[in-house]
Coordinates of C-alpha atoms in Angstrom, one line a residue:
Chain A
X1 CA -1.4 85.6 162.8
X2 CA 0.9 88.1 164.3
X3 CA 3.9 86.1 163.2
X4 CA 2.6 85.8 159.6
X5 CA 2.1 89.6 159.5
X6 CA 5.6 90.1 160.7
X7 CA 7.0 87.8 158.0
X8 CA 5.1 89.6 155.2
X9 CA 6.3 93.0 156.5
X10 CA 9.9 91.7 156.5
X11 CA 9.5 90.3 153.0
X12 CA 8.1 93.6 151.7
X13 CA 11.0 95.5 153.4
X14 CA 13.5 93.2 151.8
X15 CA 12.0 93.6 148.4
X16 CA 12.1 97.4 148.9
X17 CA 15.8 97.2 149.8
X18 CA 16.5 95.0 146.8
X19 CA 14.7 97.5 144.6
X20 CA 16.8 100.3 146.0
X21 CA 20.0 98.3 145.6
X22 CA 19.3 97.3 142.0
X23 CA 18.4 100.9 140.8
X24 CA 21.3 101.4 138.5
X25 CA 23.5 104.4 139.0
X26 CA 24.2 106.0 135.6
X27 CA 27.7 105.2 134.4
X28 CA 30.3 107.8 133.5
X29 CA 29.1 109.8 130.5
X30 CA 25.6 108.5 130.7
X31 CA 22.5 110.7 131.2
X32 CA 20.8 111.3 134.5
X33 CA 18.3 108.8 135.8
X34 CA 14.6 109.9 135.6
X35 CA 14.9 111.7 132.3
X36 CA 11.8 111.5 130.1
X37 CA 12.2 110.0 126.6
X38 CA 12.1 113.5 125.1
X39 CA 14.9 114.6 127.5
X40 CA 16.9 111.5 126.6
X41 CA 16.6 112.5 122.9
X42 CA 17.8 116.0 123.7
X43 CA 20.8 114.5 125.5
X44 CA 21.7 112.3 122.5
X45 CA 21.2 115.2 120.0
X46 CA 23.2 117.5 122.3
X47 CA 26.0 114.9 122.5
X48 CA 26.3 115.0 118.7
X49 CA 26.4 118.8 118.7
X50 CA 29.0 118.7 121.5
X51 CA 31.2 116.5 119.2
X52 CA 30.7 118.6 116.1
X53 CA 34.1 119.5 114.6
X54 CA 34.3 123.0 113.2
X55 CA 36.4 124.0 110.3
X56 CA 37.2 127.5 109.1
X57 CA 34.4 127.3 106.5
X58 CA 31.9 126.5 109.3
X59 CA 33.1 129.4 111.4
X60 CA 36.1 128.1 113.3
X61 CA 38.4 130.9 114.3
X62 CA 40.2 132.9 113.0
X63 CA 41.5 132.7 116.6
X64 CA 40.6 129.6 118.7
X65 CA 41.7 127.2 121.4
X66 CA 39.9 124.0 120.1
X67 CA 37.8 123.0 117.1
X68 CA 35.2 121.1 119.0
X69 CA 33.8 121.0 122.6
X70 CA 34.9 117.3 122.7
X71 CA 38.4 118.1 121.7
X72 CA 39.1 119.3 125.3
X73 CA 36.3 117.5 127.2
X74 CA 37.2 114.0 126.1
X75 CA 38.7 111.9 128.9
X76 CA 37.9 109.3 129.9
X77 CA 34.6 109.8 128.0
X78 CA 32.9 112.7 126.1
X79 CA 32.1 115.4 128.6
X80 CA 35.1 114.6 130.7
X81 CA 38.4 116.4 131.2
X82 CA 41.4 116.8 128.8
X83 CA 45.1 117.7 128.8
X84 CA 44.7 121.2 127.2
X85 CA 45.8 124.1 129.4
X86 CA 44.5 127.6 128.5
X87 CA 46.0 131.0 129.2
X88 CA 43.8 133.7 130.8
X89 CA 44.8 137.3 131.6
X90 CA 43.2 140.2 133.4
X91 CA 44.2 143.5 135.0
X92 CA 44.0 144.4 138.7
X93 CA 42.9 148.0 139.2
X94 CA 43.6 148.8 142.8
X95 CA 43.0 146.4 145.6
X96 CA 39.3 145.7 144.9
X97 CA 38.7 146.2 141.2
X98 CA 39.4 143.9 138.3
X99 CA 39.3 144.7 134.6
X100 CA 38.7 141.5 132.5
X101 CA 40.1 143.4 129.5
X102 CA 37.2 142.6 127.2
X103 CA 38.3 145.4 124.9
X104 CA 41.8 144.0 124.6
X105 CA 40.7 140.4 123.9
X106 CA 40.8 139.1 127.4
X107 CA 40.3 137.2 129.6
X108 CA 40.7 134.0 127.5
X109 CA 43.7 134.2 125.2
X110 CA 43.3 132.1 122.1
X111 CA 46.3 130.0 121.3
X112 CA 45.7 129.0 117.7
X113 CA 44.9 130.6 114.4
X114 CA 43.3 129.4 111.2
X115 CA 45.5 129.1 108.0
X116 CA 44.0 132.4 106.6
X117 CA 45.0 134.3 109.7
X118 CA 48.4 132.6 109.8
X119 CA 48.9 133.8 106.3
X120 CA 48.7 137.3 107.7
X121 CA 51.5 136.6 110.1
X122 CA 49.3 136.0 113.2
X123 CA 49.8 132.7 114.9
X124 CA 47.9 133.3 118.2
X125 CA 46.6 136.0 120.5
X126 CA 49.1 137.8 122.7
X127 CA 48.7 138.6 126.3
X128 CA 46.9 142.0 126.4
X129 CA 49.4 144.9 126.9
X130 CA 47.5 146.2 130.0
X131 CA 47.3 142.8 131.7
X132 CA 48.8 142.7 135.2
X133 CA 48.6 138.9 135.6
X134 CA 48.1 135.7 133.7
X135 CA 47.0 132.3 134.7
X136 CA 46.7 128.8 133.3
X137 CA 43.5 126.8 133.3
X138 CA 43.1 123.0 132.9
X139 CA 39.9 121.6 131.4
X140 CA 37.2 120.8 133.9
X141 CA 35.1 117.7 133.6
X142 CA 31.5 118.5 133.0
X143 CA 29.8 115.6 134.7
X144 CA 26.9 116.6 137.0
X145 CA 27.1 120.3 135.9
X146 CA 23.3 120.4 135.3
X147 CA 22.8 119.6 139.0
X148 CA 25.4 122.2 140.0
X149 CA 23.4 124.7 137.8
X150 CA 20.2 123.8 139.7
X151 CA 21.6 124.6 143.2
X152 CA 19.7 127.8 144.3
X153 CA 21.7 131.0 144.8
X154 CA 20.3 131.1 148.3
X155 CA 22.0 127.8 149.1
X156 CA 25.4 129.1 148.0
X157 CA 24.9 132.4 149.9
X158 CA 23.8 130.5 153.0
X159 CA 27.4 129.2 153.4
X160 CA 29.0 132.6 153.0
X161 CA 31.3 133.6 155.9
X162 CA 29.8 131.0 158.2
X163 CA 33.1 129.3 159.0
X164 CA 34.8 132.4 160.4
X165 CA 34.0 131.3 163.9
X166 CA 35.7 127.9 163.8
X167 CA 39.1 129.4 164.5
X168 CA 40.7 128.2 161.3
X169 CA 40.1 131.5 159.5
X170 CA 38.0 129.9 156.8
X171 CA 35.4 132.2 155.4
X172 CA 34.1 131.8 151.9
X173 CA 32.4 134.5 149.9
X174 CA 30.4 134.4 146.7
X175 CA 31.7 135.9 143.5
X176 CA 29.4 138.0 141.4
X177 CA 29.1 138.2 137.7
X178 CA 29.4 141.6 136.0
X179 CA 25.6 141.8 136.0
X180 CA 25.4 141.1 139.7
X181 CA 24.3 137.4 139.8
X182 CA 26.0 134.8 142.1
X183 CA 28.8 133.1 140.2
X184 CA 29.4 129.4 140.4
X185 CA 31.1 128.1 137.2
X186 CA 34.8 128.6 136.3
X187 CA 37.8 128.4 138.7
X188 CA 37.0 132.0 139.9
X189 CA 33.2 131.4 140.0
X190 CA 32.7 134.3 137.5
X191 CA 29.9 132.6 135.5
X192 CA 26.4 132.3 136.9
X193 CA 24.6 129.7 134.7
X194 CA 25.3 126.7 132.6
X195 CA 23.7 128.3 129.6
X196 CA 26.0 131.4 129.9
X197 CA 29.0 129.1 130.2
X198 CA 28.2 127.2 127.0
X199 CA 27.1 130.3 125.1
X200 CA 30.5 131.9 125.8
X201 CA 32.5 128.7 125.0
X202 CA 31.6 129.0 121.3
X203 CA 33.1 132.4 120.6
X204 CA 35.9 132.3 123.2
X205 CA 37.2 128.7 122.7
X206 CA 36.3 128.0 119.1
X207 CA 36.0 131.5 117.6
X208 CA 32.4 130.6 116.5
X209 CA 30.0 133.5 116.6
X210 CA 26.5 133.1 117.9
X211 CA 23.3 135.2 117.9
X212 CA 24.3 136.2 121.5
X213 CA 27.9 137.1 120.4
X214 CA 27.5 137.9 116.7
X215 CA 30.9 139.5 116.1
X216 CA 34.3 137.7 116.2
X217 CA 36.5 138.1 119.1
X218 CA 39.2 140.7 118.5
X219 CA 42.9 140.1 118.2
X220 CA 44.0 142.0 121.3
X221 CA 41.4 144.6 120.6
X222 CA 41.9 144.8 116.8
X223 CA 39.1 143.4 114.6
X224 CA 40.1 140.3 112.6
X225 CA 41.0 141.1 109.0
X226 CA 37.8 140.7 107.0
X227 CA 39.2 138.2 104.5
X228 CA 40.2 135.7 107.2
X229 CA 36.7 134.7 108.3
X230 CA 34.8 133.2 105.4
X231 CA 31.7 132.1 107.3
X232 CA 28.8 134.6 107.6
X233 CA 27.9 135.7 111.2
X234 CA 26.3 134.3 113.3
X235 CA 28.0 131.0 112.6
X236 CA 25.7 128.9 114.7
X237 CA 22.1 129.2 115.9
X238 CA 20.6 129.6 119.4
X239 CA 19.2 126.1 119.0
X240 CA 22.7 124.6 118.7
X241 CA 23.7 126.3 122.0
X242 CA 20.6 124.9 123.5
X243 CA 21.4 121.4 122.2
X244 CA 24.9 121.5 123.8
X245 CA 23.5 122.8 127.0
X246 CA 20.9 120.0 127.1
X247 CA 23.7 117.4 126.8
X248 CA 25.7 118.9 129.7
X249 CA 22.6 119.6 131.8
X250 CA 21.5 116.0 131.6
X251 CA 25.0 114.5 132.0
X252 CA 25.0 112.4 135.2
X253 CA 27.6 113.0 137.9
X254 CA 30.3 110.3 138.1
X255 CA 29.0 107.2 140.0
X256 CA 30.5 106.8 143.5
X257 CA 33.2 104.1 143.6
X258 CA 32.1 101.3 146.0
X259 CA 35.0 99.0 147.0
X260 CA 34.1 95.3 147.0
X261 CA 36.7 94.1 149.5
X262 CA 36.2 94.8 153.2
X263 CA 39.7 96.3 153.7
X264 CA 39.4 99.0 151.1
X265 CA 35.8 99.8 152.2
X266 CA 37.0 100.1 155.8
X267 CA 39.9 102.3 154.8
X268 CA 37.8 104.6 152.7
X269 CA 35.3 105.0 155.6
X270 CA 38.2 106.0 157.9
X271 CA 39.4 108.4 155.2
X272 CA 36.0 110.0 155.0
X273 CA 36.1 110.7 158.8
X274 CA 39.6 112.2 158.4
X275 CA 38.4 114.4 155.5
X276 CA 35.9 115.9 158.0
X277 CA 38.2 116.1 160.9
X278 CA 40.9 117.9 158.9
X279 CA 38.2 120.5 158.0
X280 CA 38.5 119.7 154.3
X281 CA 34.8 119.2 154.3
X282 CA 34.3 122.8 155.5
X283 CA 34.9 124.1 152.0
X284 CA 34.6 120.8 150.0
X285 CA 31.1 120.4 151.3
X286 CA 30.2 116.8 150.3
X287 CA 26.6 117.5 149.1
X288 CA 24.4 120.4 148.2
X289 CA 20.8 120.1 147.2
X290 CA 19.2 121.4 144.0
X291 CA 16.1 123.6 144.2
X292 CA 12.6 122.9 142.8
X293 CA 12.8 122.2 139.1
X294 CA 10.3 121.4 136.3
X295 CA 12.8 118.7 135.2
X296 CA 12.3 115.8 137.5
X297 CA 15.9 114.6 137.2
X298 CA 17.0 118.0 138.6
X299 CA 14.2 118.5 141.1
X300 CA 15.5 118.7 144.8
X301 CA 18.3 116.2 144.3
X302 CA 21.4 115.9 146.3
X303 CA 24.6 116.4 144.3
X304 CA 27.9 115.2 145.7
X305 CA 30.0 118.0 144.2
X306 CA 32.4 118.4 147.2
X307 CA 32.4 122.2 147.0
X308 CA 30.6 125.2 148.5
X309 CA 31.0 127.1 145.2
X310 CA 32.4 130.0 147.2
X311 CA 35.7 131.9 146.8
X312 CA 38.5 131.2 149.3
X313 CA 41.9 132.7 149.7
X314 CA 44.4 129.9 148.7
X315 CA 47.6 131.8 149.5
X316 CA 50.0 133.8 147.4
X317 CA 51.8 130.8 145.9
X318 CA 48.7 129.8 143.9
X319 CA 47.6 133.4 143.1
X320 CA 47.2 134.3 139.4
X321 CA 44.5 136.5 137.9
X322 CA 41.7 138.5 139.4
X323 CA 38.2 138.0 137.9
X324 CA 35.2 140.1 138.9
X325 CA 35.3 140.2 142.7
X326 CA 37.8 137.4 143.0
X327 CA 41.3 138.5 144.0
X328 CA 44.3 136.9 142.4
X329 CA 44.7 134.5 145.4
X330 CA 41.0 133.6 145.6
X331 CA 39.6 130.5 143.9
X332 CA 36.3 128.8 144.0
X333 CA 36.5 125.6 146.0
X334 CA 37.4 123.1 143.4
X335 CA 34.6 120.5 142.7
X336 CA 36.1 117.1 143.7
X337 CA 33.3 115.3 141.8
X338 CA 35.0 112.8 139.5
X339 CA 38.4 113.3 141.2
X340 CA 39.5 109.7 140.6
X341 CA 39.3 110.2 136.8
X342 CA 41.7 113.1 136.8
X343 CA 45.4 112.9 135.9
X344 CA 46.3 116.5 136.7
X345 CA 45.2 118.5 139.7
X346 CA 44.7 122.1 140.8
X347 CA 43.2 124.8 138.6
X348 CA 46.1 124.9 136.3
X349 CA 46.8 121.1 136.2
X350 CA 50.3 121.7 137.6
X351 CA 50.0 119.2 140.4
X352 CA 50.8 115.7 139.3
X353 CA 49.3 113.8 142.3
X354 CA 46.5 114.4 144.8
X355 CA 49.1 114.5 147.5
X356 CA 50.9 117.4 145.8
X357 CA 47.7 119.3 145.3
X358 CA 46.9 119.0 149.0
X359 CA 50.4 120.1 150.0
X360 CA 50.2 123.2 147.8
X361 CA 47.0 124.4 149.5
X362 CA 47.7 127.7 151.3
X363 CA 45.8 130.7 152.7
X364 CA 42.6 129.6 154.4
X365 CA 43.5 125.9 153.8
X366 CA 46.9 126.2 155.5
X367 CA 45.9 124.7 158.8
X368 CA 44.1 121.8 157.2
X369 CA 47.1 121.2 155.0
X370 CA 49.4 121.3 158.0
X371 CA 47.2 118.7 159.8
X372 CA 47.3 116.5 156.7
X373 CA 51.1 116.8 156.6
X374 CA 51.3 115.8 160.2
X375 CA 49.3 112.6 159.6
X376 CA 51.0 109.2 159.7
X377 CA 51.2 107.1 156.5
X378 CA 48.3 104.9 157.5
X379 CA 46.0 107.9 157.9
X380 CA 47.3 109.5 154.6
X381 CA 46.5 106.3 152.8
X382 CA 43.1 106.2 154.3
X383 CA 42.4 109.7 153.2
X384 CA 43.6 108.9 149.7
X385 CA 41.5 105.8 149.6
X386 CA 38.4 107.9 150.4
X387 CA 39.3 110.3 147.7
X388 CA 39.4 107.4 145.2
X389 CA 35.7 106.9 145.8
X390 CA 34.8 110.4 144.6
Chain B
X1 CA -16.0 183.7 142.0
X2 CA -12.4 182.8 140.9
X3 CA -11.6 183.0 137.2
X4 CA -11.2 179.6 135.5
X5 CA -7.5 180.1 134.8
X6 CA -5.3 181.1 137.7
X7 CA -3.2 184.3 137.2
X8 CA 0.1 182.4 136.7
X9 CA -1.5 180.0 134.2
X10 CA -3.1 182.9 132.4
X11 CA 0.2 184.7 132.1
X12 CA 2.0 181.6 130.8
X13 CA -0.8 181.1 128.3
X14 CA -0.4 184.6 127.1
X15 CA 3.4 184.3 126.8
X16 CA 2.9 181.2 124.7
X17 CA 0.4 183.0 122.5
X18 CA 2.8 185.8 122.0
X19 CA 5.7 183.5 121.4
X20 CA 3.9 181.7 118.6
X21 CA 2.7 185.0 117.2
X22 CA -1.0 184.2 117.7
X23 CA -1.4 187.5 119.5
X24 CA 1.0 190.3 118.9
X25 CA 1.6 193.2 121.2
X26 CA 1.0 195.9 118.5
X27 CA -2.4 194.6 117.3
X28 CA -3.6 193.1 120.5
X29 CA -7.4 193.5 120.6
X30 CA -8.7 195.7 123.3
X31 CA -10.7 192.9 124.9
X32 CA -7.7 190.6 125.0
X33 CA -7.2 188.6 128.2
X34 CA -3.5 189.2 127.9
X35 CA -2.1 192.3 129.6
X36 CA 0.5 194.5 127.7
X37 CA 3.9 193.4 128.5
X38 CA 7.4 194.6 127.7
X39 CA 8.5 191.0 127.7
X40 CA 7.3 188.3 125.4
X41 CA 6.9 188.3 121.7
X42 CA 9.5 188.7 119.1
X43 CA 11.1 192.2 119.2
X44 CA 10.4 193.0 115.5
X45 CA 6.7 192.4 116.2
X46 CA 6.7 195.2 118.7
X47 CA 7.8 197.8 116.1
X48 CA 5.2 199.9 114.4
X49 CA 4.3 198.6 111.0
X50 CA 3.6 200.5 107.8
X51 CA 1.6 197.7 106.1
X52 CA -0.3 195.9 108.9
X53 CA -2.2 193.5 106.6
X54 CA 0.9 192.1 104.8
X55 CA 2.8 191.9 108.1
X56 CA -0.2 190.2 109.7
X57 CA -0.1 187.5 107.0
X58 CA 3.6 187.0 107.2
X59 CA 3.4 186.8 111.0
X60 CA 0.8 184.1 110.8
X61 CA 3.0 182.1 108.4
X62 CA 6.0 182.5 110.7
X63 CA 3.8 181.4 113.6
X64 CA 2.6 178.4 111.8
X65 CA 6.2 177.4 110.8
X66 CA 7.4 177.8 114.4
X67 CA 4.5 175.7 115.7
X68 CA 5.2 173.0 113.1
X69 CA 8.9 172.8 113.9
X70 CA 8.2 172.6 117.6
X71 CA 5.5 170.0 117.2
X72 CA 7.6 167.8 115.0
X73 CA 10.5 168.1 117.5
X74 CA 8.2 167.2 120.4
X75 CA 6.7 164.2 118.5
X76 CA 10.2 163.0 117.5
X77 CA 11.5 163.3 121.0
X78 CA 8.4 161.6 122.4
X79 CA 8.7 158.8 119.9
X80 CA 12.4 158.3 120.7
X81 CA 11.7 158.4 124.4
X82 CA 8.9 155.8 124.2
X83 CA 11.0 153.6 121.9
X84 CA 13.9 153.7 124.4
X85 CA 11.4 153.0 127.2
X86 CA 10.0 150.0 125.2
X87 CA 13.5 148.7 124.5
X88 CA 14.4 148.9 128.2
X89 CA 11.3 146.9 129.1
X90 CA 11.9 144.3 126.4
X91 CA 15.5 143.8 127.4
X92 CA 14.5 142.6 130.9
X93 CA 15.1 138.8 131.1
X94 CA 17.3 138.8 128.0
X95 CA 20.9 137.6 128.0
X96 CA 23.7 138.7 125.7
X97 CA 27.2 137.4 125.3
X98 CA 28.5 134.5 127.3
X99 CA 30.7 133.3 130.2
X100 CA 32.4 136.2 132.0
X101 CA 31.4 138.5 129.1
X102 CA 27.7 138.0 129.7
X103 CA 25.0 140.3 130.7
X104 CA 21.5 139.2 131.8
X105 CA 19.2 142.2 132.1
X106 CA 17.5 141.8 135.4
X107 CA 16.0 145.3 136.0
X108 CA 15.7 148.7 134.3
X109 CA 17.9 150.1 137.0
X110 CA 20.8 148.3 135.5
X111 CA 20.4 150.3 132.3
X112 CA 22.0 153.6 133.1
X113 CA 21.8 154.9 129.6
X114 CA 20.4 153.6 126.3
X115 CA 20.9 155.3 123.0
X116 CA 19.6 154.1 119.7
X117 CA 22.4 154.3 117.2
X118 CA 20.6 152.6 114.2
X119 CA 17.3 151.0 113.3
X120 CA 16.4 148.9 110.3
X121 CA 13.1 147.3 109.6
X122 CA 11.4 145.2 107.0
X123 CA 8.0 143.5 107.1
X124 CA 9.2 140.7 109.4
X125 CA 12.2 141.9 111.2
X126 CA 13.3 145.1 113.1
X127 CA 16.9 145.5 114.2
X128 CA 18.2 148.1 116.6
X129 CA 21.9 148.9 117.3
X130 CA 22.1 150.4 120.7
X131 CA 24.7 151.8 123.0
X132 CA 24.4 151.0 126.7
X133 CA 25.9 152.1 130.0
X134 CA 25.3 149.2 132.4
X135 CA 25.9 148.8 136.1
X136 CA 24.6 146.0 138.2
X137 CA 24.6 147.9 141.5
X138 CA 26.0 150.9 143.2
X139 CA 29.2 149.1 144.2
X140 CA 29.6 147.3 140.9
X141 CA 31.7 148.2 138.0
X142 CA 30.2 150.2 135.1
X143 CA 30.4 148.8 131.6
X144 CA 29.9 150.4 128.2
X145 CA 28.3 148.0 125.7
X146 CA 27.0 147.9 122.2
X147 CA 24.3 145.5 121.3
X148 CA 22.1 144.4 118.4
X149 CA 18.5 143.8 119.4
X150 CA 16.4 141.8 117.0
X151 CA 12.6 141.8 116.9
X152 CA 10.3 139.6 114.9
X153 CA 6.7 140.4 113.8
X154 CA 4.2 139.0 116.1
X155 CA 0.6 139.6 115.0
X156 CA 0.2 143.4 114.7
X157 CA 3.2 144.1 117.0
X158 CA 6.8 143.1 117.5
X159 CA 8.3 140.6 119.8
X160 CA 12.0 140.7 121.0
X161 CA 13.9 137.7 119.6
X162 CA 17.4 138.0 120.7
X163 CA 20.1 140.4 121.9
X164 CA 23.6 140.1 120.5
X165 CA 26.6 141.6 122.3
X166 CA 28.7 143.6 119.9
X167 CA 31.3 145.1 122.3
X168 CA 31.8 145.4 126.0
X169 CA 34.3 147.4 128.0
X170 CA 34.7 148.2 131.6
X171 CA 34.4 151.9 132.1
X172 CA 37.4 152.9 134.3
X173 CA 36.2 156.2 135.5
X174 CA 32.4 156.4 135.4
X175 CA 31.1 159.9 134.8
X176 CA 29.9 161.4 138.1
X177 CA 26.2 161.4 138.5
X178 CA 24.6 164.5 137.1
X179 CA 23.0 166.8 139.8
X180 CA 19.3 167.1 139.2
X181 CA 18.3 170.3 137.4
X182 CA 16.7 173.1 139.3
X183 CA 13.0 173.5 138.3
X184 CA 12.7 175.9 135.4
X185 CA 16.3 175.6 134.3
X186 CA 17.3 174.3 131.0
X187 CA 20.2 171.9 130.6

């Protein structure tokens, strides 16, 4: 009797394990698991809105960087990264104050103009005259951004400054938006919420006005000539912003790469240990947890973003612009989620390989970088193999 | 037993009566509660008059006019103040702009100044253009913004629909905080 009971228990346990193993991880570009049918519909509708191509008659420009969200976020699937590199510019005012130069057309400098504006002799926006620095920005992949948005502010703040005692001089701090919220999106963590990020993308990247930004971006502070913008403002509705936000909110994080052969699996496991031992994981925290949410797919989920979402000093060689409280040399810990799908690295896409990106870390990451450089080839390979799983 | 009105209140009341011309120094009734005073009342009203009846009538007209002007002023100021107050309350929780150029109104304390620059209204829509001075906290930067606030009709009242950011600029040198006025002093 006891034996039969044991067998039944073992069988049930095996079934449970099989069930766990067969629960399919969403593929790249697919929606999160656990979405309701209505949320799946929102995702699909949002994906259409995300791929909408704007023309001047729909509101594109007169100044813009791209004519569609998907023009930049396209590789390897819609919502991913792209090869476009933007120009941003701001002005440092003393050691602790930054002017984003809103009144001079900053911080995003639009690189293209519609034919009507070109006819007036304006090809693009110039760097604002009062800018003290400029930087280049590659396109981030948006996978898993809904989960990042759902990480509570308290979780981010809980990691602030806590690494100061480890002797490596690593101490992150949160950036704050101009209205005082904790920032998390953007390379300088100057944007607090996914909705704000998307609402700003329409006017700043596509020159498309919205009910929240109902006037066109200026040309370095000068209003656009009236006959260069044929579409009435606002050029899209709040609902269209919501649709795009729903697509990104429900876009699943990239699935973890699982190597099928024993050798690679073993190597990646060793690389994971090295990642921790080199103190990479101090800033690139492998997982954070989302807070309570009315959306089941976002409710208290672990998200493998590999970031603490805090600002860290990366050294003078990488320094570019200030933004809100971020100094020129401070950057938000880059999310490594989806690293294996990228072709360019660092905030400006200037590193051609992961190795180059690691070797160009400075500031708070200097000691970790030096330890990496001191590794033998076998260990370096193990670390890279691990990074190929992310 | 103490009189109903305290001495100070009574004096103030009398000064007001004189100011509005309800009681003039020259024709003050003998049983008036107001004492004779060299202050208060318009100077011309303290001169002897040759035609008291005509002057009495014109004085009353003047008094009525003064009261009307002041009442209209008070009502207008009050309405403006309550409208500004209502706008401040309605803005809480609203977002305007986007990305780095985004303001989410989290408390009334963040709105250092709100001035209504324009207001239009039809049966279904009310639109304000407002100028704002915004500051997230004592150590944060100060921003000057202009916004378009749109309301829609909701039953008998109005409901805020959306806030559009028209312009935003960091204020380099915020004006020093005004010292509180001493009681009784006019700005």
